[in-house]
Coordinates of C-alpha atoms in Angstrom, one line a residue:
X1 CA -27.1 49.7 161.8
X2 CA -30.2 52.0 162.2
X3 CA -33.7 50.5 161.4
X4 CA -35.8 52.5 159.7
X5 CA -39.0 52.4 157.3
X6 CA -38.2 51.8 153.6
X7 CA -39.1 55.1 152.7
X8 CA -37.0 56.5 155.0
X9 CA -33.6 54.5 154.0
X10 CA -34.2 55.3 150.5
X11 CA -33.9 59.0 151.0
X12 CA -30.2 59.3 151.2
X13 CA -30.7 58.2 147.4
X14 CA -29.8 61.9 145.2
X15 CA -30.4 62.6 141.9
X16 CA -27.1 61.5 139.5
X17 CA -26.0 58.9 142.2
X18 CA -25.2 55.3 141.3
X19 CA -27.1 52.4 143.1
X20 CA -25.4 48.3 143.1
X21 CA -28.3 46.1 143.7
X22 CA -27.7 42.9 145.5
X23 CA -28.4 40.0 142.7
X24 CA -30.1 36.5 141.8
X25 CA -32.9 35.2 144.9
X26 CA -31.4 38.0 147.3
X27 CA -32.6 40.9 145.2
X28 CA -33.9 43.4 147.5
X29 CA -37.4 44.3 146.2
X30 CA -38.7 45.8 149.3
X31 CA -36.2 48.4 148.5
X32 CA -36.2 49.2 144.8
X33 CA -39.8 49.4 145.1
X34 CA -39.7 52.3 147.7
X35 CA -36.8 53.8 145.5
X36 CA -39.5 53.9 142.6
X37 CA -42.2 55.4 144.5
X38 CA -39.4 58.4 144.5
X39 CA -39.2 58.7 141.1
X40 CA -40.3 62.0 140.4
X41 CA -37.9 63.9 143.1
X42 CA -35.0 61.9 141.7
X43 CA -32.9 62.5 138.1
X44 CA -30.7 60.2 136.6
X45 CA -30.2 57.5 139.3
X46 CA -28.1 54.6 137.4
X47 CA -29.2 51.4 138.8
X48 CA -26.4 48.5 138.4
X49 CA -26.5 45.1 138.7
X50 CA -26.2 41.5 137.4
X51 CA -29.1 39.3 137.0
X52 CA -32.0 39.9 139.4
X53 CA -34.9 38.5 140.4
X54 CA -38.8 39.7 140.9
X55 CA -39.9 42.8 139.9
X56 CA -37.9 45.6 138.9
X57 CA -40.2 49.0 138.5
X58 CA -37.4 51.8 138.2
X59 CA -36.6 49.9 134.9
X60 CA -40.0 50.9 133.8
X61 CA -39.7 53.2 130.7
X62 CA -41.4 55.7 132.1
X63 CA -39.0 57.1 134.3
X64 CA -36.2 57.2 131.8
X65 CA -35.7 60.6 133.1
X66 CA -35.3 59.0 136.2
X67 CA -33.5 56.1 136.0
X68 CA -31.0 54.1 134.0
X69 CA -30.5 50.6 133.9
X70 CA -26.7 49.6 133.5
X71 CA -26.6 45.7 133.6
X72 CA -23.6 43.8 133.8
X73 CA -25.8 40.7 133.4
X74 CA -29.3 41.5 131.6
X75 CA -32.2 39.8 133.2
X76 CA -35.5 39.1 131.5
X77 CA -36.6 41.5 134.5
X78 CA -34.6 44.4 132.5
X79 CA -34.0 43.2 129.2
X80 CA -36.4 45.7 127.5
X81 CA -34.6 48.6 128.8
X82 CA -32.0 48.2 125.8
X83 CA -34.2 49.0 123.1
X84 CA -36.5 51.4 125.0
X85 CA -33.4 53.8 125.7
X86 CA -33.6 53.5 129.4
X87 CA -30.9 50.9 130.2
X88 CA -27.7 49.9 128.6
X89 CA -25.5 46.6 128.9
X90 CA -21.8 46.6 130.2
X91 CA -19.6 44.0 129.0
X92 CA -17.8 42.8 131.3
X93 CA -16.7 39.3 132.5
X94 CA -18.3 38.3 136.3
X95 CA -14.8 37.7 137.8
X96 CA -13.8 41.4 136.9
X97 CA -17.2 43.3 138.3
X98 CA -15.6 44.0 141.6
X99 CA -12.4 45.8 140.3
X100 CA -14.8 48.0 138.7
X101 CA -15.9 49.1 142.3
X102 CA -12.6 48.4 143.9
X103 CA -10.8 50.6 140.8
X104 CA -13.0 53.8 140.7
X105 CA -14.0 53.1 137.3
X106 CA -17.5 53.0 138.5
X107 CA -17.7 54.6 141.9
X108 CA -21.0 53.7 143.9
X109 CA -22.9 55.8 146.3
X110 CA -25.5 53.7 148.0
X111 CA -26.2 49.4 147.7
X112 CA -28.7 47.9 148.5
X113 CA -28.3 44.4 149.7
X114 CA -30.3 41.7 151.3
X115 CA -29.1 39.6 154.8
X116 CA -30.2 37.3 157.5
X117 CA -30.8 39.2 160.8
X118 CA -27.6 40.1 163.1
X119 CA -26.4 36.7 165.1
X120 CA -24.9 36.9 168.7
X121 CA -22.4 38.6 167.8
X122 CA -23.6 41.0 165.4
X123 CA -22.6 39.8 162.1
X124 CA -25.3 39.3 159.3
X125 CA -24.9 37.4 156.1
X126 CA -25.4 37.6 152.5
X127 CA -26.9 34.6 151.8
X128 CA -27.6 33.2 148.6
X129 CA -25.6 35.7 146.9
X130 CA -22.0 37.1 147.2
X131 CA -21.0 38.0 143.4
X132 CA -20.1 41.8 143.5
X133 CA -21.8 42.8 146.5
X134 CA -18.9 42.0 148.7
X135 CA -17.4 44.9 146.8
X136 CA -20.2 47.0 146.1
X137 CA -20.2 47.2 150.6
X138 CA -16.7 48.3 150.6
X139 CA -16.5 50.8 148.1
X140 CA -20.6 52.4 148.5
X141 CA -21.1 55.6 150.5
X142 CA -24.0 54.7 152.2
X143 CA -24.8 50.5 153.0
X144 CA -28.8 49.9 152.7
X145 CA -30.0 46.1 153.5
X146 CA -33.7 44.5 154.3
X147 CA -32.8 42.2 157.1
X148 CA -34.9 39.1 156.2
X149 CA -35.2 36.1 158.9
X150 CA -35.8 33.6 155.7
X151 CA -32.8 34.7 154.5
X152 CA -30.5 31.8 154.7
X153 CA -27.1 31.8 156.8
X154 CA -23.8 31.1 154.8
X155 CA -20.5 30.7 155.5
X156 CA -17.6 32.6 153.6
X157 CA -17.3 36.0 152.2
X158 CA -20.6 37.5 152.6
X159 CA -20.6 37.5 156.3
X160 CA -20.5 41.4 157.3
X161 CA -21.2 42.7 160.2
X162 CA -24.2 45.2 161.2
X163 CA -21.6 48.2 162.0
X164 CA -21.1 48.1 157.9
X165 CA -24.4 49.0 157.4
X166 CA -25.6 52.4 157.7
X167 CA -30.0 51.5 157.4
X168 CA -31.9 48.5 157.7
X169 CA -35.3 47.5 157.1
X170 CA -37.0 44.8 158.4
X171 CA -38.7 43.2 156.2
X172 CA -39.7 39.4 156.5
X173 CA -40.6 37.7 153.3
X174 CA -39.6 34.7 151.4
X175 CA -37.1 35.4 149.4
X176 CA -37.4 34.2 145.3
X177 CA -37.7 30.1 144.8
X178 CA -38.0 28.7 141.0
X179 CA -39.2 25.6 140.5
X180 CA -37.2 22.4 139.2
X181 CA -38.4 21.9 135.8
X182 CA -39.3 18.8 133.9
X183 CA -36.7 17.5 131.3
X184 CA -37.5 16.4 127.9
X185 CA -36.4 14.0 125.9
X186 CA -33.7 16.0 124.1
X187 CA -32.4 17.4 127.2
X188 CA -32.2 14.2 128.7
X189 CA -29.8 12.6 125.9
X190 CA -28.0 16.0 126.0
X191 CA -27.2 15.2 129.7
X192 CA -26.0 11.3 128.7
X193 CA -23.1 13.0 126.6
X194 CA -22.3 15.2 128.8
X195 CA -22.2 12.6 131.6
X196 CA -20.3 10.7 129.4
X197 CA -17.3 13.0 129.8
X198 CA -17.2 13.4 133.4
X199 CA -14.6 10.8 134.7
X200 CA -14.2 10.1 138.5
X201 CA -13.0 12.7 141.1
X202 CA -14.0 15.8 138.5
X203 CA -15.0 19.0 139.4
X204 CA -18.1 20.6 138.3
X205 CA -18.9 23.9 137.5
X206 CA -22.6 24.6 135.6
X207 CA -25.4 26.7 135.6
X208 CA -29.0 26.4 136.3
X209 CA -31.6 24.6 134.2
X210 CA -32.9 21.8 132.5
X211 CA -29.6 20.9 130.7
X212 CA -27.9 21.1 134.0
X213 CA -30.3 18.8 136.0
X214 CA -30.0 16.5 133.5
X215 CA -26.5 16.1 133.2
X216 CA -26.4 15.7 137.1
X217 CA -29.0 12.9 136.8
X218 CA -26.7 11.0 135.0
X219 CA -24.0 11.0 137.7
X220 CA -25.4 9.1 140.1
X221 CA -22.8 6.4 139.8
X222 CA -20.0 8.7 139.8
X223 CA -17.5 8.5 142.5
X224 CA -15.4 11.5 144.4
X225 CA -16.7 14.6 142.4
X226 CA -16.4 17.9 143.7
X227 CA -18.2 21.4 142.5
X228 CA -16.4 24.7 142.3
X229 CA -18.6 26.5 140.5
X230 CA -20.3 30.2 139.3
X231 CA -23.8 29.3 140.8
X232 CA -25.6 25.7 141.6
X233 CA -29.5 24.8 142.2
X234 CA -31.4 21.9 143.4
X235 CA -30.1 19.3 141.2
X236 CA -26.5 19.2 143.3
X237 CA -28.6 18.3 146.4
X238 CA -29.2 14.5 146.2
X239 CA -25.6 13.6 144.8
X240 CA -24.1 15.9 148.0
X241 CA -26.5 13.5 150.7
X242 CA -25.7 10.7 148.7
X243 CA -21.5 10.8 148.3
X244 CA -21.4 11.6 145.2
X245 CA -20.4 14.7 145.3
X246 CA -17.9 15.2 148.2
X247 CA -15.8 17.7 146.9
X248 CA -12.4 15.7 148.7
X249 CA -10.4 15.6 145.2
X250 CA -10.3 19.5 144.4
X251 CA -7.1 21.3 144.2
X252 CA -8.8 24.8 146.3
X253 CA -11.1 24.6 149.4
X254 CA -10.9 21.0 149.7
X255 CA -13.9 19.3 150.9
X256 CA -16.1 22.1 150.3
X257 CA -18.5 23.5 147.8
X258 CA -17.6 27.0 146.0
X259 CA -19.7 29.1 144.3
X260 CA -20.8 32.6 144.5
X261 CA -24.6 32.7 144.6
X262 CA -27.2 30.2 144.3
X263 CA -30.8 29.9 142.9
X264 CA -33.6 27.7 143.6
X265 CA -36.4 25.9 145.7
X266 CA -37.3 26.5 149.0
X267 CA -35.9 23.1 149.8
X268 CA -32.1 24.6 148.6
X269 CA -32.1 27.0 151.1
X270 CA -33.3 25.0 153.9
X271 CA -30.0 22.9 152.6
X272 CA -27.7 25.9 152.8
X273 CA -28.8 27.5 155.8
X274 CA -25.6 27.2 158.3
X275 CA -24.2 24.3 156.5
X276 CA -20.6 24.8 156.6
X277 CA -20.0 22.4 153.6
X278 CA -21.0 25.0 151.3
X279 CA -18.3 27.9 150.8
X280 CA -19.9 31.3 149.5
X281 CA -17.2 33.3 148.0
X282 CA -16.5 36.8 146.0
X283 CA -16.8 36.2 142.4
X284 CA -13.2 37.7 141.5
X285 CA -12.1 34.4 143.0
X286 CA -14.4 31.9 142.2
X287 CA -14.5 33.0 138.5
X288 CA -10.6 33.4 138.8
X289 CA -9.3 31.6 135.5
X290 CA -5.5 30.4 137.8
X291 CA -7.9 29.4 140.6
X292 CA -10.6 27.1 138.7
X293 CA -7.4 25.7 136.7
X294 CA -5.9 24.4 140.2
X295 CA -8.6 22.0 140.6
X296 CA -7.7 18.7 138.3
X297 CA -10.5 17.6 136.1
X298 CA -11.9 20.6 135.9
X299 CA -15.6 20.6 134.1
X300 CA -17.0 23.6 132.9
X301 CA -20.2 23.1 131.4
X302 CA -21.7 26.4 129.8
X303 CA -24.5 26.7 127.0
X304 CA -25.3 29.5 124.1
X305 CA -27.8 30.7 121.6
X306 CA -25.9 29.4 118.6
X307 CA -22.2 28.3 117.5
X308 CA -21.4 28.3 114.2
X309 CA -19.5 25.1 111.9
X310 CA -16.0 26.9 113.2
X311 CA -16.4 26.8 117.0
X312 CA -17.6 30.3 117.5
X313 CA -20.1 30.6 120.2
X314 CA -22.7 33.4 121.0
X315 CA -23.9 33.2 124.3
X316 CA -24.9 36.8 125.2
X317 CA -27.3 38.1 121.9
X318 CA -29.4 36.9 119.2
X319 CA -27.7 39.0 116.2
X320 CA -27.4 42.4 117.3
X321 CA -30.3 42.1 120.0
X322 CA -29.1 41.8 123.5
X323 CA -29.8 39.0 125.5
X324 CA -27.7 38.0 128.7
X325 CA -24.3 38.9 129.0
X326 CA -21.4 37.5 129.1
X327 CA -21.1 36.0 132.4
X328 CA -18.5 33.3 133.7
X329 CA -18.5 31.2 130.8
X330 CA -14.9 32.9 129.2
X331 CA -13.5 32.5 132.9
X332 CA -14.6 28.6 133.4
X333 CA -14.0 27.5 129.8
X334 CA -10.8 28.9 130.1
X335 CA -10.3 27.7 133.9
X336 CA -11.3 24.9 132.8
X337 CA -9.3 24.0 130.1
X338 CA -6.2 24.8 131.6
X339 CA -6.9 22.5 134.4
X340 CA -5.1 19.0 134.5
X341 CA -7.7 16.8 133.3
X342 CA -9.8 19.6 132.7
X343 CA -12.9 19.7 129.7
X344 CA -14.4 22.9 128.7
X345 CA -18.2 21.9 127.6
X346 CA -20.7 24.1 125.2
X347 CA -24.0 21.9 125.6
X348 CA -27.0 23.1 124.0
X349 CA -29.8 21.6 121.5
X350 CA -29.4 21.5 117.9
X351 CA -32.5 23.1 117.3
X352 CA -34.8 26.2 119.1
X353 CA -38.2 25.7 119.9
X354 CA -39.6 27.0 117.0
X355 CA -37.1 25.4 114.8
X356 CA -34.0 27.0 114.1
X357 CA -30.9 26.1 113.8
X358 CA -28.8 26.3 116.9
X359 CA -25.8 24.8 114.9
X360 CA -25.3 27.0 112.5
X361 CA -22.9 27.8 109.6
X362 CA -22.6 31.4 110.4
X363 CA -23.5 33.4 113.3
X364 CA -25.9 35.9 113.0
X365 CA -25.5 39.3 111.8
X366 CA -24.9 41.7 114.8
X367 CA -23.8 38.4 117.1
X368 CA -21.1 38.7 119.9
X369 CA -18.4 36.3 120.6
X370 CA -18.6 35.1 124.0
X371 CA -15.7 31.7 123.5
X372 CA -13.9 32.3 120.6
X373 CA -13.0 29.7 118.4
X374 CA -9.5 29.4 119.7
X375 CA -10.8 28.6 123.3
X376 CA -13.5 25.8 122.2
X377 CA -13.0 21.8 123.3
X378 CA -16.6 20.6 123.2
X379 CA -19.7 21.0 121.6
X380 CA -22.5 18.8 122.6
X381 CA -26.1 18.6 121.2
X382 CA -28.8 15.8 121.3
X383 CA -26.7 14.1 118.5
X384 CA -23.4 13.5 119.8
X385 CA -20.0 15.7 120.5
X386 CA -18.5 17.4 118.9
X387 CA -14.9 17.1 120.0
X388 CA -13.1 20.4 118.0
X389 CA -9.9 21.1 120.4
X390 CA -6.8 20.9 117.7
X391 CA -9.4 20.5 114.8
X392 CA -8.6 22.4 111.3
X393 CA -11.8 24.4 110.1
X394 CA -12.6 21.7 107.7
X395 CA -12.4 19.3 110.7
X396 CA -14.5 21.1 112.7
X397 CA -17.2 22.1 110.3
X398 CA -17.8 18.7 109.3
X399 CA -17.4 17.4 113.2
X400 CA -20.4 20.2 113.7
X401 CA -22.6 19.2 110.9
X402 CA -22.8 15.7 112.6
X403 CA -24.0 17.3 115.3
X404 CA -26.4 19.6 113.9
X405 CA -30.1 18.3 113.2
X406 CA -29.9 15.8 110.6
X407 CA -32.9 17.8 108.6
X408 CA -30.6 20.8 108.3
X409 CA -27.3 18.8 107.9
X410 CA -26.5 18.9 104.1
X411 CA -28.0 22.7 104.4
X412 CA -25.6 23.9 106.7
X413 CA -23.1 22.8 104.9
X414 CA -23.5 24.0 101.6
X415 CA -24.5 27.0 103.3
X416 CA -20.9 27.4 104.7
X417 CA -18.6 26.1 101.4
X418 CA -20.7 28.0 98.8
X419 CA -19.4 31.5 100.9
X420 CA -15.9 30.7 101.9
X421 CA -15.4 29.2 98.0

């Protein structure tokens, strides 16, 4: 590895190349910055990447003759790009990213990661995120990293060591924290139904948020659980130091937590930091549909925008407008649901905040499928659950309007039997 400036690493960067950016809290920023301030000397430079976090300038729409956005997760960072021209979204699930790499079907040319400094003996690590980059390393001409000392020390796949990397740029900083925030009153019955259907010795896979906090909340009592699972944030913390989640009962990596990158307080990466309890792995096998289904009692708990009467969810647009993506909720609801034991949860609430129906008796107009009908189990609001796995349509749609808010009830209904009449 050779330590330069910013501005120097970022030179080896040619018009027409692609870019992977390291994702989630370990988003290099020092280095798509100095990338930007090269924006008129550069032409067509596709910029890749799931969610990130902090700024993003090159997805400015100024320099669409510059750069292109290509998201295979859209942040809120980027999420204007789609209708300003200069970005697009590919669909793709999380779990199959790295083929894409591995395959040729996208070839990269430079990455730009973020890692701890070089230990002893010269290896470095990726921290808080894994996902694609592990990938992205192999298959990249040139290897570009800001060597952070706050970034934390994991164990698993994203060790690499500093003769993989061709530049790096010192840069000390702390890296992005988001704060724990409150839950309301709806989210914390949500999180009682949910808790409800986690039995002993389960393991957990969910995301980040409010819904999430509050279903761990509830599991305080809970004995044996274990977590294999996409990403994880603060609320894990206290049920690891207090045995509750122990992670002995999984069927892969017993005794360890699995995930592929992480987001949250200051106080979760002090927790991380050379803990050898938590297992940081490539996404193409954490999001692997045969290994989730290997650990018994397998809960996935995912959430969406809407699902309609039938089981349909939309988790990645609102109508035609997109959102997010669609992640590694297909690969954990299915996972999940092949998993002895195993529940596949949708929780969300029945209404938005200005509103609207979340249950609804249609999806919108323009709206992608993320879990198909077919592959639902449960659907959980602030009003129950809705339990739809070997339920006929009629079933379900009157399962789902119990559910649904009871001022919008008898509306959604009629809604749905005055069109399929």
């Amino acid at each position: 590895m050779k330590y330069v400036s910013a501005t120097e690493a970022v030179q080896v960067v040619r018009s027409g190349d692609r870019v992977y950016v390291h994702a989630a809290a370990a988003t290099p920023v020092i280095l798509t910055q100095a990338l930007t301030e090269r924006a008129e000397e550069l032409r067509g430079v596709e910029m890749c990447h799931i969610h990130t976090e902090g700024p993003a300038p090159y997805a400015d729409p100024k320099y669409i003759e510059n750069f292109h956005v290509n998201s295979f997760f859209i942040g809120k960072n980027v999420r204007h790009t789609i209708a300003a021209g200069n970005g697009s979204y590919t669909p793709v699930f999380l779990s199959e990213i790295p083929q894409l790499f591995r395959k040729g079907i996208l070839p990269l040319d430079v990455v730009f990661i973020q890692v701890s400094p070089p230990d002893l003996h010269g290896y470095c690590s990726l921290g808080v995120s894994v996902e694609a980059t592990v990938a992205a390393i192999e298959c990249a001409r040139i290897v570009i990293a800001q060597v952070n000392s706050f970034m934390p020390r994991t164990f698993g796949d994203g060790v690499i060591h500093s003769s993989k990397i061709d530049y790096g740029v010192v840069h000390n900083n702390p890296i992005f924290a988001s704060a724990t925030l409150p839950i309301s009153e709806v989210e914390n019955r949500i999180g009682e139904h949910v808790a409800g259907l986690v039995d002993d010795k389960s393991t957990l896979q969910m995301g980040i948020g409010s819904i999430p906090n509050a279903v761990l909340s509830k599991l305080t009592s809970h004995k044996g659980l274990g977590l294999h699972t996409e990403m994880f944030s603060d609320g894990v913390i206290d049920l690891i130091e207090n045995g509750v989640i122990t992670c002995e009962n999984k069927g892969v990596i017993k005794g360890r937590v699995v995930s592929t990158f992480l987001i949250g307080s200051e106080r979760l990466y002090r927790f991380v930091d050379n803990n050898p309890f938590i297992e940081m792995k490539e996404v193409s096998y954490v999001n692997d549909t045969s290994v989730i289904r290997r650990n018994p009692k397998m809960i996935a708990i995912n959430s969406a925008i809407e699902v309609d009467v039938t089981g349909q969810v939309c988790a990645d647009s609102i109508g035609s407008k997109m959102y997010s993506g669609v992640g590694g909720q297909m690969d954990f609801i299915r996972g999940a649901s092949l998993s002895q034991g195993g529940k596949a949860i949708i929780a969300l609430p029945s209404v938005t905040a200005k509103g609207e129906n979340k249950i609804v008796p249609f999806l919108k107009h323009g709206a992608g499928v993320v879990t198909t009908r077919s592959h639902i189990q449960y659907v959980v609001t602030e009003y129950g659950i809705a339990d739809l796995y070997g339920k006929t349509l009629l079933q379900r749609v009157k399962a789902m309007a119990e559910i649904a808010h009871p001022n919008h009830r008898e509306s959604i209904l009629k809604s749905y039997f005055d069109q399929v009449k």
